[in-house]
XYZ file of C-alpha atoms in Angstrom:
598
model
C -40.916 -27.932 -18.838
C -37.514 -26.731 -19.073
C -36.005 -24.912 -15.706
C -34.474 -21.766 -17.001
C -32.315 -18.908 -15.011
C -31.595 -15.461 -16.449
C -27.883 -15.292 -17.682
C -27.251 -12.364 -15.423
C -28.247 -14.347 -12.381
C -26.094 -17.029 -13.287
C -23.235 -14.765 -13.515
C -23.984 -13.413 -10.197
C -24.138 -17.064 -8.516
C -20.596 -17.852 -10.280
C -19.037 -14.548 -8.524
C -21.031 -15.993 -4.952
C -19.281 -19.361 -5.686
C -15.841 -17.508 -6.153
C -16.590 -16.007 -2.573
C -17.413 -12.740 -3.798
C -19.175 -10.872 -0.618
C -19.563 -7.224 -1.834
C -19.489 -5.409 -5.530
C -19.345 -1.839 -5.782
C -20.557 0.614 -8.417
C -23.058 3.176 -9.734
C -26.253 1.817 -11.925
C -26.972 2.905 -15.670
C -29.153 2.218 -17.978
C -26.538 -0.155 -19.907
C -25.696 -1.959 -16.891
C -29.274 -2.289 -15.269
C -29.877 -6.136 -16.252
C -26.838 -6.694 -13.463
C -28.803 -4.892 -11.255
C -31.618 -6.801 -11.475
C -29.609 -9.812 -11.055
C -28.006 -8.335 -7.821
C -31.260 -7.473 -6.644
C -32.488 -10.943 -6.777
C -29.554 -12.462 -4.930
C -29.237 -9.404 -2.240
C -29.048 -11.909 0.193
C -25.842 -13.359 -1.022
C -23.890 -10.729 -2.573
C -23.739 -6.917 -0.979
C -24.100 -4.161 -3.480
C -22.463 -0.979 -2.415
C -23.514 2.215 -3.936
C -20.517 4.584 -4.140
C -20.754 8.103 -5.256
C -18.022 7.924 -8.143
C -17.090 4.646 -10.023
C -13.348 5.325 -9.641
C -13.605 5.025 -5.568
C -15.584 1.363 -6.704
C -12.503 0.370 -8.612
C -10.196 1.675 -5.787
C -12.059 0.109 -2.831
C -12.198 -3.241 -5.352
C -8.183 -2.896 -5.471
C -7.730 -2.362 -2.142
C -10.344 -5.333 -0.967
C -7.721 -7.479 -2.956
C -4.488 -6.063 -1.432
C -6.155 -6.410 2.207
C -7.673 -9.926 1.587
C -6.139 -11.573 -1.289
C -9.347 -12.462 -2.899
C -10.770 -10.734 -5.654
C -12.263 -7.681 -5.899
C -14.882 -6.413 -8.334
C -16.780 -3.417 -9.501
C -18.640 -2.003 -12.050
C -19.801 0.870 -14.141
C -22.234 1.556 -17.202
C -20.978 2.075 -20.790
C -19.057 4.993 -21.786
C -18.285 7.291 -18.808
C -19.561 4.836 -16.094
C -16.582 2.661 -17.489
C -14.165 4.787 -18.125
C -14.172 6.324 -14.388
C -13.106 3.003 -13.302
C -9.379 2.885 -14.977
C -7.831 4.444 -11.985
C -8.717 1.860 -9.708
C -8.156 -0.567 -12.525
C -4.710 0.650 -12.941
C -3.856 0.804 -9.319
C -4.708 -3.078 -9.203
C -2.507 -3.566 -12.372
C 0.507 -1.747 -11.386
C 0.412 -3.957 -7.772
C -0.661 -7.355 -9.452
C -3.909 -8.127 -7.778
C -6.810 -9.737 -8.801
C -9.832 -7.338 -9.947
C -12.871 -7.965 -12.028
C -14.649 -4.935 -13.408
C -18.144 -5.249 -15.245
C -18.613 -2.742 -17.879
C -22.179 -2.108 -19.333
C -22.558 -1.957 -23.032
C -25.282 -1.064 -25.273
C -27.884 -4.241 -26.101
C -26.864 -6.212 -28.960
C -29.356 -4.648 -31.538
C -27.817 -1.075 -31.176
C -23.980 -2.232 -30.887
C -21.674 -0.793 -33.460
C -24.814 1.824 -34.254
C -22.959 4.650 -32.635
C -25.660 5.153 -30.387
C -26.176 7.069 -27.207
C -23.096 6.064 -24.856
C -22.158 3.040 -27.192
C -18.642 2.796 -28.544
C -16.295 0.193 -29.270
C -14.630 -0.352 -25.722
C -12.400 -2.988 -26.079
C -9.650 -0.931 -26.888
C -9.994 1.305 -24.050
C -9.505 -1.880 -21.518
C -6.840 -3.646 -23.691
C -3.769 -2.305 -22.091
C -5.118 -2.435 -18.234
C -6.514 -5.878 -18.494
C -4.975 -9.315 -18.552
C -8.081 -10.686 -20.273
C -11.000 -8.723 -21.836
C -13.711 -9.916 -23.443
C -17.281 -8.458 -24.867
C -19.994 -11.143 -23.897
C -21.705 -12.089 -27.301
C -24.512 -14.699 -26.100
C -26.397 -15.219 -23.076
C -25.266 -18.548 -22.615
C -21.850 -17.817 -22.520
C -22.096 -15.207 -19.952
C -21.661 -17.273 -16.633
C -18.811 -18.873 -18.292
C -16.950 -15.446 -19.105
C -17.421 -14.404 -15.561
C -15.552 -17.628 -14.090
C -12.723 -17.427 -17.015
C -12.245 -13.791 -16.391
C -11.880 -14.582 -12.481
C -9.729 -17.428 -13.315
C -7.515 -15.221 -15.323
C -7.402 -12.753 -12.827
C -6.243 -14.674 -10.007
C -3.758 -16.821 -11.822
C -2.127 -13.605 -13.632
C -2.467 -11.460 -10.820
C -4.223 -8.297 -12.740
C -7.297 -7.168 -13.970
C -10.159 -8.943 -16.038
C -12.879 -6.624 -17.851
C -16.043 -8.021 -18.981
C -18.051 -6.155 -21.133
C -21.787 -7.071 -20.814
C -24.484 -6.018 -23.357
C -27.488 -5.203 -21.009
C -30.318 -7.201 -23.029
C -27.966 -10.432 -22.598
C -28.345 -10.396 -18.750
C -32.077 -10.628 -18.901
C -32.312 -13.704 -21.005
C -32.999 -16.698 -19.963
C -30.770 -19.864 -20.236
C -30.907 -23.169 -19.013
C -30.540 -23.522 -14.865
C -28.159 -26.596 -15.273
C -26.531 -24.985 -18.341
C -23.201 -23.278 -16.785
C -20.819 -24.188 -14.120
C -17.593 -22.436 -13.093
C -14.287 -23.773 -11.586
C -14.308 -22.254 -8.137
C -14.700 -25.365 -6.299
C -11.541 -26.857 -8.130
C -8.857 -23.926 -8.684
C -5.954 -24.500 -7.241
C -3.338 -21.264 -6.779
C 0.240 -22.149 -8.002
C 2.213 -23.127 -4.846
C 6.411 -23.160 -5.224
C 8.506 -25.937 -4.057
C 10.757 -26.059 -1.168
C 14.010 -23.992 -2.808
C 16.607 -26.371 -4.197
C 19.223 -27.663 -1.381
C 22.295 -26.415 -3.387
C 20.577 -22.700 -3.549
C 20.413 -22.551 0.211
C 23.798 -23.793 0.903
C 25.214 -21.111 -1.462
C 23.071 -18.381 0.307
C 24.379 -19.747 3.630
C 28.053 -19.397 2.551
C 27.307 -16.056 1.303
C 25.849 -15.015 4.195
C 28.120 -16.577 6.443
C 31.235 -14.600 4.700
C 29.315 -11.480 4.210
C 30.838 -8.490 6.662
C 28.034 -5.884 6.457
C 24.859 -8.354 5.489
C 21.354 -6.555 5.262
C 18.000 -8.242 4.935
C 15.650 -6.549 2.357
C 11.864 -7.773 2.584
C 9.379 -6.625 0.533
C 5.339 -7.691 0.420
C 6.435 -11.296 -0.849
C 7.947 -11.806 2.749
C 4.365 -11.311 4.422
C 3.945 -13.675 7.118
C 7.586 -14.214 7.971
C 8.047 -11.647 10.371
C 8.789 -13.726 13.813
C 11.289 -15.890 11.599
C 12.757 -12.999 9.911
C 13.372 -11.514 13.167
C 15.349 -14.929 14.108
C 17.435 -14.841 10.867
C 18.320 -11.205 11.298
C 19.857 -12.017 14.693
C 21.364 -15.296 13.762
C 23.530 -13.959 10.774
C 23.525 -9.768 12.246
C 22.003 -8.568 9.416
C 19.268 -5.578 10.141
C 16.217 -5.618 8.069
C 15.203 -3.312 5.535
C 11.870 -3.528 3.933
C 10.151 -2.100 1.129
C 8.066 0.778 1.664
C 4.876 -1.431 1.177
C 6.074 -3.855 3.575
C 6.332 -1.794 6.570
C 3.931 -3.945 8.296
C 5.838 -7.066 7.885
C 8.121 -6.531 11.037
C 7.195 -5.241 14.384
C 7.975 -1.682 14.672
C 9.931 -2.384 18.132
C 12.123 -5.011 16.722
C 15.488 -3.209 17.630
C 17.221 -4.274 14.215
C 14.150 -3.006 11.989
C 15.700 -0.139 9.686
C 12.436 0.926 7.947
C 12.429 1.432 4.432
C 14.973 3.402 1.847
C 15.220 6.155 -0.853
C 12.919 9.030 -0.219
C 9.709 7.467 1.497
C 11.788 5.930 3.907
C 13.771 6.252 7.293
C 17.341 7.281 7.710
C 18.751 4.199 9.208
C 17.654 2.165 5.703
C 19.462 4.405 3.669
C 22.260 4.638 5.772
C 22.792 0.846 5.693
C 22.049 0.007 2.364
C 24.826 2.372 1.196
C 27.314 0.778 3.250
C 26.167 -3.023 3.001
C 28.035 -5.671 1.121
C 25.731 -8.396 1.250
C 21.785 -8.008 0.661
C 19.166 -11.024 1.151
C 16.589 -9.424 -1.054
C 12.938 -11.454 -0.291
C 10.101 -10.720 -2.316
C 10.683 -7.538 -3.500
C 11.017 -5.590 -6.941
C 11.286 -2.285 -5.443
C 11.408 -0.016 -8.647
C 14.063 2.601 -7.196
C 16.766 0.230 -6.973
C 18.289 0.853 -10.160
C 17.271 4.412 -10.870
C 18.782 5.811 -7.453
C 21.955 3.343 -7.910
C 20.787 2.086 -4.320
C 22.973 -0.709 -4.576
C 25.982 0.902 -5.955
C 28.606 -0.467 -2.954
C 26.884 -3.997 -2.417
C 29.363 -7.028 -3.564
C 26.949 -9.642 -3.151
C 23.132 -9.844 -3.902
C 20.799 -12.904 -3.182
C 17.460 -12.733 -4.516
C 14.616 -14.842 -3.692
C 11.000 -14.120 -5.889
C 8.180 -16.450 -6.927
C 8.200 -14.446 -10.385
C 11.240 -15.511 -12.573
C 10.735 -12.134 -14.698
C 11.689 -10.244 -11.359
C 14.832 -12.125 -11.034
C 17.895 -9.893 -11.784
C 15.704 -7.590 -13.049
C 16.878 -4.437 -10.954
C 20.650 -5.369 -10.165
C 23.412 -7.727 -11.105
C 22.712 -10.914 -8.717
C 24.949 -13.527 -7.427
C 22.480 -15.847 -6.522
C 18.530 -16.266 -7.611
C 16.110 -18.565 -5.862
C 12.792 -18.843 -7.413
C 10.921 -19.950 -4.344
C 8.468 -18.372 -1.998
C 10.296 -16.076 0.537
C 8.641 -18.042 3.815
C 10.227 -21.498 2.976
C 13.777 -19.726 2.292
C 13.641 -18.264 5.387
C 12.674 -21.585 7.098
C 15.131 -23.242 5.309
C 18.330 -20.329 5.737
C 17.185 -20.626 9.731
C 17.811 -24.445 9.742
C 21.118 -24.093 7.987
C 23.027 -21.070 8.384
C 25.019 -21.069 11.750
C 25.075 -18.401 14.462
C 27.407 -15.322 13.947
C 28.834 -13.894 17.140
C 27.504 -10.336 17.458
C 29.352 -7.884 15.102
C 30.449 -4.367 14.964
C 28.352 -3.650 11.975
C 25.071 -5.260 13.665
C 25.787 -2.662 16.691
C 26.475 0.347 14.508
C 22.958 -0.086 13.001
C 21.329 -0.760 16.253
C 23.020 2.764 17.471
C 21.564 4.470 14.246
C 18.262 2.758 14.379
C 18.163 3.882 18.200
C 19.333 7.757 17.061
C 16.780 7.480 14.368
C 13.717 6.659 16.908
C 14.818 9.342 19.747
C 14.875 11.951 16.703
C 11.100 10.501 15.915
C 9.755 10.130 19.542
C 11.142 14.076 19.964
C 9.198 15.258 16.890
C 6.027 13.285 17.869
C 6.130 14.398 22.031
C 6.995 17.590 21.032
C 4.928 19.384 23.763
C 6.993 23.196 23.179
C 5.672 23.428 19.576
C 2.844 25.750 19.825
C 1.515 25.138 16.060
C 0.052 21.609 15.523
C 2.421 19.068 13.730
C 1.796 16.085 11.662
C 4.152 14.317 14.171
C 2.123 15.262 17.048
C -1.121 13.855 15.403
C 0.389 10.509 14.767
C 1.381 10.249 18.549
C -2.535 10.835 19.391
C -3.220 8.258 16.751
C -0.682 5.346 17.540
C -2.112 5.548 21.466
C -5.485 4.356 20.740
C -4.915 2.291 17.583
C -5.819 -1.450 18.532
C -3.852 -4.533 18.207
C -5.417 -5.912 14.829
C -5.966 -2.277 13.382
C -5.886 -1.861 9.394
C -4.652 1.391 7.932
C -5.523 2.483 4.492
C -3.061 5.263 3.612
C -3.210 7.657 0.963
C -0.623 8.948 -1.208
C 1.544 11.679 -0.833
C 3.422 13.124 2.364
C 1.071 11.071 4.449
C 2.915 7.810 2.786
C 5.856 9.138 3.712
C 5.199 10.124 7.369
C 3.267 7.135 7.728
C 6.336 4.708 7.146
C 8.245 6.753 9.676
C 5.506 7.281 12.478
C 3.264 4.635 12.365
C 4.274 2.520 15.269
C 2.830 -0.884 13.251
C 2.690 -4.097 15.883
C 2.150 -7.715 14.412
C -0.996 -8.235 13.685
C -1.763 -4.605 12.027
C -1.709 -4.160 8.460
C -1.378 -1.340 6.431
C -1.889 -0.977 2.530
C -1.818 2.019 0.026
C -1.364 2.613 -3.718
C 2.084 1.233 -4.488
C 3.955 1.438 -8.131
C 0.887 3.336 -9.391
C 0.858 5.657 -6.311
C -2.285 6.993 -6.718
C -3.893 10.027 -4.936
C -7.419 9.357 -3.205
C -6.849 6.025 -2.636
C -7.297 6.242 1.374
C -10.480 6.812 1.508
C -12.157 3.938 -0.781
C -9.428 1.069 1.155
C -10.937 2.319 4.429
C -14.345 1.313 3.142
C -13.291 -2.240 1.778
C -11.083 -2.742 4.861
C -14.166 -2.276 7.127
C -16.460 -4.436 5.098
C -13.720 -6.748 5.185
C -13.193 -7.101 8.668
C -15.749 -5.210 10.362
C -14.851 -6.056 13.945
C -11.613 -4.432 13.543
C -10.677 -0.960 14.143
C -9.809 0.839 10.223
C -8.050 4.031 9.731
C -7.859 6.030 6.661
C -5.236 8.432 6.511
C -5.008 11.140 3.777
C -3.545 14.701 3.236
C -6.313 17.391 2.238
C -5.234 17.276 -1.467
C -5.799 13.869 -1.926
C -8.952 13.519 0.501
C -10.515 16.157 -1.825
C -10.279 14.047 -4.462
C -12.916 11.376 -3.294
C -14.845 13.210 -0.236
C -17.843 12.588 -1.563
C -17.511 9.140 -0.682
C -17.329 9.733 2.819
C -21.231 9.536 2.357
C -20.730 5.957 1.305
C -19.182 5.259 4.623
C -22.202 6.713 6.256
C -24.659 4.956 4.386
C -22.929 1.569 5.001
C -23.004 2.485 8.505
C -19.201 1.754 8.675
C -17.407 2.732 11.758
C -14.249 4.277 9.968
C -12.055 6.903 11.447
C -11.002 9.012 8.930
C -7.368 11.217 9.420
C -7.204 14.430 7.271
C -3.855 16.257 7.642
C -4.830 19.596 6.454
C -2.035 22.280 5.521
C -3.532 23.602 1.874
C -0.634 22.110 0.023
C 0.118 19.288 -1.907
C 3.335 18.678 0.166
C 5.222 15.909 -1.553
C 5.069 17.725 -4.781
C 5.898 20.947 -3.489
C 9.157 19.418 -1.837
C 10.025 17.871 -5.410
C 9.366 21.535 -7.061
C 11.931 22.875 -4.338
C 14.416 20.521 -5.958
C 13.849 20.658 -9.555
C 11.927 23.810 -10.395
C 12.515 27.557 -10.275
C 9.592 28.199 -7.930
C 6.300 26.844 -6.862
C 3.024 26.557 -9.127
C 0.155 24.631 -8.474
C 0.832 23.151 -5.138
C -1.063 25.510 -2.748
C -5.070 25.476 -2.599
C -7.705 27.127 -0.457
C -8.401 25.602 2.510
C -11.815 23.393 3.383
C -13.390 22.452 6.414
C -13.556 18.945 6.463
C -15.637 18.907 9.463
C -18.494 20.744 8.163
C -18.496 18.651 5.265
C -18.520 15.687 7.486
C -21.396 16.673 9.344
C -23.153 17.462 6.583
C -22.963 14.114 5.202
C -24.136 12.489 8.523
C -20.713 11.526 9.741
C -19.048 13.045 12.965
C -16.447 15.829 12.153
C -14.176 17.254 14.479
C -11.429 20.098 13.794
C -8.304 20.152 15.576
C -6.003 23.003 15.718
C -4.117 22.724 18.846
C -2.080 20.005 20.644
C -4.333 19.567 23.956
C -7.321 19.023 21.612
C -5.631 15.491 20.434
C -6.251 13.319 23.260
C -9.790 13.941 23.791
C -10.752 14.073 19.927
C -8.906 10.858 19.304
C -10.600 9.092 22.393
C -14.144 10.055 21.408
C -13.390 9.065 17.741
C -12.565 5.785 18.858
C -15.846 5.356 20.934
C -17.702 6.533 18.159
C -16.174 4.159 15.729
C -16.634 1.238 18.139
C -20.277 2.026 17.875
C -20.445 2.147 14.380
C -20.302 5.355 13.685
C -18.101 7.355 10.636
C -16.013 9.626 11.900
C -13.635 12.278 10.522
C -10.681 14.023 12.270
C -9.491 17.447 10.091
C -5.729 18.394 11.752
C -4.923 21.564 10.754
C -1.238 20.928 10.784
C 1.847 23.025 9.793
C 3.065 23.099 6.170
C 6.718 22.170 7.139
C 8.259 19.687 5.212
C 9.118 16.248 6.210
C 12.983 15.242 6.707
C 14.346 14.460 3.362
C 16.247 11.451 4.462
C 17.615 10.777 0.744
C 19.611 14.223 0.811
C 20.620 14.527 4.232
C 23.459 17.412 5.185
C 24.678 16.027 8.381
C 28.302 14.726 7.340
C 31.197 17.335 7.998
C 33.170 16.235 5.138
C 30.557 16.649 2.780
C 28.878 19.926 3.800
C 29.786 23.151 6.025
C 29.118 23.661 9.753
C 26.562 26.311 8.484
C 24.775 24.022 6.107
C 24.171 21.132 8.786
C 23.369 23.808 11.433
C 20.605 25.129 8.748
C 19.363 21.842 7.640
C 19.290 20.493 11.591
C 17.356 23.822 12.289
C 14.600 23.562 9.551
C 13.710 20.078 10.220
C 14.205 19.821 13.918
C 16.905 17.176 13.705
C 19.295 18.585 16.429
C 19.323 15.109 17.661
C 20.584 13.006 14.524
C 24.139 11.786 14.126
C 25.528 10.410 11.142
C 26.143 6.975 10.715
C 29.687 7.495 10.189
C 29.919 8.280 13.722
C 28.757 4.973 14.888
C 30.825 2.926 12.410
C 33.592 4.804 13.524
C 32.892 4.048 17.244
C 32.637 0.201 16.070
C 35.883 0.534 13.883
C 34.362 0.214 10.756
C 36.244 3.425 9.163
C 35.745 2.767 5.466
C 31.979 4.613 5.052
C 30.842 4.658 1.465
C 28.777 7.759 1.939
C 25.063 7.971 0.889
C 22.760 6.766 -1.784
C 22.551 9.035 -4.709
C 19.304 10.548 -4.951
C 18.399 10.027 -8.898
C 15.145 9.351 -10.103
C 13.349 11.950 -8.477
């Protein structure tokens, strides 16, 4: 008698062979053959029941960002599948591999306009690098295997639509196979020596060099610091790459434009040479960020990115880590430069400003800066941060003191609100022994707060911090710049601690500075014991410093404008970059980046 296996079980075994450890979704009639298969394989692959398919897809995307491995989510036909789209577009825009399994009415009812049956293929054609409808049971495991290979090789989303009856049909047990054991990712050879020699020549002649590192430079932190000191070039990063460099490195500028730190904007506006490493930063061209830069060296593994955002003198199609290693071997040690010293002074001034905000003991109202200070005091060396979109993205870039070994992830190019909580679920499932934080504004958290129940149900020791000020702060600041007034940016507050308690989590409300230390210490203790925690920090609604639109230069603004600006943003300690350039004998300051694009 021929040995048989259900096609759905074979498909789940393909997932297992590819290393998939957990899968997110909500069951439904059109996906129930997959549920049967997951039940049979429950010892090998963990099903995570989310409360909204969007959260499942965003968790799958963030899993891929934290691990580099494919994330998997599913939804039933019609609304279950379309709910996945927000997370799938996040994965597409950030170029990470995700597989979406979408239910479909059985083959006997397809194309009959029956209940929740529709032509789903056009829905997923735009978001996916690979999208197929399974036509036969025998082809189901092969299509799952193909979808995973395509998602990995094309750095994107694969969608497989599964007519429910096919998963229950039996196929020969030896009639399928997968490529999990033989698949190999593309690896780039070492950069061409001639290209390295040219890069060395450009960097050696540069008077005001700057290193600009993106997520492609992950894993190069120590070598980048060594290269930075050797060529006297401070390091700027894209916002997504804020964890590439240890926060304490003296030459670390942070990121540029709006979700940024002042020293980075100052440096890029005055640099003459930039070494770009693994970044396709989307604001370079729309803000005219490089308008004063004469020489650009761009390193990337994607040929489509070379020369995309700016005129480039030299491009190197290679892995950033190999290029940094080659440059370290070849580039000569420069003497300490006035340019580098000016940037160090500017960085120290910025740190004095942010330290003042974070350690301000005289502010009677609770500020987000004080909350970050309390958070930084209790973060562990291998902590993981899942950060939402909005003001919390910008303030995390400035006030999270990330150390080597810590990671942060968010929604990058797509920038979808609500990503923080799902990302924390993925991070804790992926790294159960590491400390995991979810950081969100109250607007973003409100979008997905139902899945705090998922954290509780899965017994995930996550610390969720909600910065509550009853507004969409980032959008409010945009409306201040572009609109005649404010509309739609304020909302009614929520007692998130009570919501957390109602879901079985530990909820704390903080309204005073003196409450922070005790609450955060208790939260860490509870999370370490596997308990889900939420801290609702009731903060002021003041706007963070707009580093892309500073009013500090006496040559550009009146004393009254400068004083009003400093008073609003508690920026009395901030100095202009031109002061430090002048102190170092570099008088030809070019000014600041044009805002543009906002």
